[in-house]
mmCIF file of C-alpha atoms in Angstrom:
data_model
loop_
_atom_site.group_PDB
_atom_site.id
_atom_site.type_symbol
_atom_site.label_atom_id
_atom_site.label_comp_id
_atom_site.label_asym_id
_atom_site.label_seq_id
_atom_site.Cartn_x
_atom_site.Cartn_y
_atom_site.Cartn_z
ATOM 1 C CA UNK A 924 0.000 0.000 0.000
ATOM 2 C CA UNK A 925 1.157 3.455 -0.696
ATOM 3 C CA UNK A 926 1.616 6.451 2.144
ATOM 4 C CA UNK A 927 -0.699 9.208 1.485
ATOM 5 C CA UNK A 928 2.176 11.476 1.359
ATOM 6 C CA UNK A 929 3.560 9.576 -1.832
ATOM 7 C CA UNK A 930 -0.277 9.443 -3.844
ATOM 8 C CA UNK A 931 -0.181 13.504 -3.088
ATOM 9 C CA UNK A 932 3.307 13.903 -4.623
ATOM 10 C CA UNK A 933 2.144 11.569 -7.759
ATOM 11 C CA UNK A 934 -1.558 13.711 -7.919
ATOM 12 C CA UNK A 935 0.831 16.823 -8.010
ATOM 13 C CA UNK A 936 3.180 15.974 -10.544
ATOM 14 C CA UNK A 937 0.388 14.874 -12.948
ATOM 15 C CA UNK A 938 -1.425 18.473 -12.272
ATOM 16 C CA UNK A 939 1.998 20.139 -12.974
ATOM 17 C CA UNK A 940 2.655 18.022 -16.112
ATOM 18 C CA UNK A 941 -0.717 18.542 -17.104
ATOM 19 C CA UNK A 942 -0.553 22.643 -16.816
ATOM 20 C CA UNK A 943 3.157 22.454 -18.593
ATOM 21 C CA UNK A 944 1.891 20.744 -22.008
ATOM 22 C CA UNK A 945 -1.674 22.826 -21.653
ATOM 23 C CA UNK A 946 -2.482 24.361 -25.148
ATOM 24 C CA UNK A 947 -2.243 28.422 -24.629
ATOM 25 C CA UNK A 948 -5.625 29.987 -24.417
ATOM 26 C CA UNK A 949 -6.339 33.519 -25.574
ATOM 27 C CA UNK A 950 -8.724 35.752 -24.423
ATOM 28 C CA UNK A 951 -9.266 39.466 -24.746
ATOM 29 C CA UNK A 952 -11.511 42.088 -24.059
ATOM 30 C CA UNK A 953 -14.254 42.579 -27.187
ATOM 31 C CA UNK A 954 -13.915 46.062 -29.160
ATOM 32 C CA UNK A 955 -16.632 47.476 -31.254
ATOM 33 C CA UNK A 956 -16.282 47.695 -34.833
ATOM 34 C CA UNK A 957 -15.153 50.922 -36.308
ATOM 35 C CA UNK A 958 -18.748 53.649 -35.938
ATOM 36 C CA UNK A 959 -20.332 50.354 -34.318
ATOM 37 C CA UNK A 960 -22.054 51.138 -30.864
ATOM 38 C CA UNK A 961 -23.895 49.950 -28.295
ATOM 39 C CA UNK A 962 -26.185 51.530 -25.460
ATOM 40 C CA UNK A 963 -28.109 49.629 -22.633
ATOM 41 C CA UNK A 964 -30.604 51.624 -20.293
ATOM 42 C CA UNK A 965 -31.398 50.298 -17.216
ATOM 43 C CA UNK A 966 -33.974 52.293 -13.997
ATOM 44 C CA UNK A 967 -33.658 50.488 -10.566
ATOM 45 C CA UNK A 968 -35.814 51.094 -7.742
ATOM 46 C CA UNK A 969 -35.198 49.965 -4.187
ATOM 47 C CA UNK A 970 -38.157 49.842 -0.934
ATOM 48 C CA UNK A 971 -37.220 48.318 2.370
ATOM 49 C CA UNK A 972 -38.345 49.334 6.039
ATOM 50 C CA UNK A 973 -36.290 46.560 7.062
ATOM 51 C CA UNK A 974 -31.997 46.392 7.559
ATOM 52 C CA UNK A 975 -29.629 45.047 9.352
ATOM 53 C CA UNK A 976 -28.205 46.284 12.641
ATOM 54 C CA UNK A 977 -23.779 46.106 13.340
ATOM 55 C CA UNK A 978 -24.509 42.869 14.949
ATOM 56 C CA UNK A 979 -26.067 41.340 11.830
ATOM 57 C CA UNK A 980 -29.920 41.386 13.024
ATOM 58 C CA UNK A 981 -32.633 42.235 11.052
ATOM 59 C CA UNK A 982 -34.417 45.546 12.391
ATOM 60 C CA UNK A 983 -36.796 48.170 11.263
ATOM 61 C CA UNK A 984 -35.307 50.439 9.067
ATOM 62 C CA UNK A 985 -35.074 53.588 11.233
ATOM 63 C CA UNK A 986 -35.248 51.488 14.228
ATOM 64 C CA UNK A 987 -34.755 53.338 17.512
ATOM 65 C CA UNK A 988 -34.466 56.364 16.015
ATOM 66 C CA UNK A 989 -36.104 59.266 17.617
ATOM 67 C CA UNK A 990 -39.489 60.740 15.463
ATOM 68 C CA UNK A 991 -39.454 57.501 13.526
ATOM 69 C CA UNK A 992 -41.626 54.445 13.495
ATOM 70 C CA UNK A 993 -42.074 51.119 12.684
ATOM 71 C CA UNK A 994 -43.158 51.864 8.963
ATOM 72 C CA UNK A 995 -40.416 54.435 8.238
ATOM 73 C CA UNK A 996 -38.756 52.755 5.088
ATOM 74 C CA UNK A 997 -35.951 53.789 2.878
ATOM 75 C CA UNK A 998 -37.068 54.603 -1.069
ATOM 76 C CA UNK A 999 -34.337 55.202 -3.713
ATOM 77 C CA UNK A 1000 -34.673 55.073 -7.799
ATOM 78 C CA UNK A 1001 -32.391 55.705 -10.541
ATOM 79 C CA UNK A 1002 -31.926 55.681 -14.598
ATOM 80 C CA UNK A 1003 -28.684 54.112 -15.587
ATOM 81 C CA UNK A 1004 -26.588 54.304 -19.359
ATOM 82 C CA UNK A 1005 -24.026 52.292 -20.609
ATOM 83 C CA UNK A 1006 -22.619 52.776 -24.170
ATOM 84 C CA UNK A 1007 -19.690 51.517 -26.400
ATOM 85 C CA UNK A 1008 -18.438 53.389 -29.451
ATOM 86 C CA UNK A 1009 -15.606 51.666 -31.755
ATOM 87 C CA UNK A 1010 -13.376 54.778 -32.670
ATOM 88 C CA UNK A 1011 -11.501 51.920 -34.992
ATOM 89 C CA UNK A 1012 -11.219 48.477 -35.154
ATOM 90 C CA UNK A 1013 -9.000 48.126 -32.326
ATOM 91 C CA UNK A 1014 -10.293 50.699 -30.246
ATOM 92 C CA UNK A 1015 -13.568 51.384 -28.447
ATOM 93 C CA UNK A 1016 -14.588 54.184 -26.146
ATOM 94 C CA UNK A 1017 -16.744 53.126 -23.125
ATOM 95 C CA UNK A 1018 -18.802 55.751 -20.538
ATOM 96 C CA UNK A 1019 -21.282 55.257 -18.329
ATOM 97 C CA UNK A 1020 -23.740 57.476 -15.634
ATOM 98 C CA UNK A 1021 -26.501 57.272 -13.187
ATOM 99 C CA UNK A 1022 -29.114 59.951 -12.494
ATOM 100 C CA UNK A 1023 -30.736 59.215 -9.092
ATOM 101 C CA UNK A 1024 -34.394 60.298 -8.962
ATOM 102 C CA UNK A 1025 -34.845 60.072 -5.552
ATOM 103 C CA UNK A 1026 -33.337 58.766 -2.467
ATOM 104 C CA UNK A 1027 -34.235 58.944 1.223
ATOM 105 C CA UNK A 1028 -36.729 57.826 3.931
ATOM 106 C CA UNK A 1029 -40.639 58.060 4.298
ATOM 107 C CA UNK A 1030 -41.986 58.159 6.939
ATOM 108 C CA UNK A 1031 -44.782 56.282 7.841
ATOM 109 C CA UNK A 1032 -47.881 56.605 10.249
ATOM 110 C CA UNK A 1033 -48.440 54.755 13.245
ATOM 111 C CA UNK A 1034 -51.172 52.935 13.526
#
């Protein structure tokens, strides 16, 4: 029977032969065809009156927070662009922005 120690050193030197004699794979970022473009859109919006606390425990949202209430939440939205434009073949310009709508808490009305 063989010592673990020796099936590890055999299990290695087949994973380092194996990397060694590998055939080279290329990869690359994509570029945009000279005047080709793209542009995605997106618009997020985000509602929670729940979080969690520095201990890792979920709470209400503006828990223990003084004028707040159990319904207070926390309301955000926003319109996103992305675009690609190939200046030539080999090159492509990339930008990118966000608009934010609105962001900030409601608050809420006890019952």
């Amino acid at each position: 029977m063989h010592s673990p120690s020796r099936i590890r050193l055999v299990y290695l030197s087949l994973i380092a032969v194996a990397i060694t004699f590998a055939p080279q794979v290329h990869a690359g970022a994509w570029t945009r065809p000279s005047a080709g473009w793209f542009v995605s859109l997106g618009y997020g919006r985000w509602f929670t009156d729940r979080r969690f606390d520095e201990g890792g425990n979920e709470v209400d949202f503006m828990a223990l927070q003084p004028g707040f209430d159990d319904t207070d939440e926390y309301r955000s939205q926003a319109l996103r662009i992305y675009g690609e434009y190939g200046l030539t073949d080999d090159w492509t310009v990339i930008g990118d922005g966000v608009r934010t709508l609105g962001i900030g808490g409601q608050r809420g009305t006890a019952p």
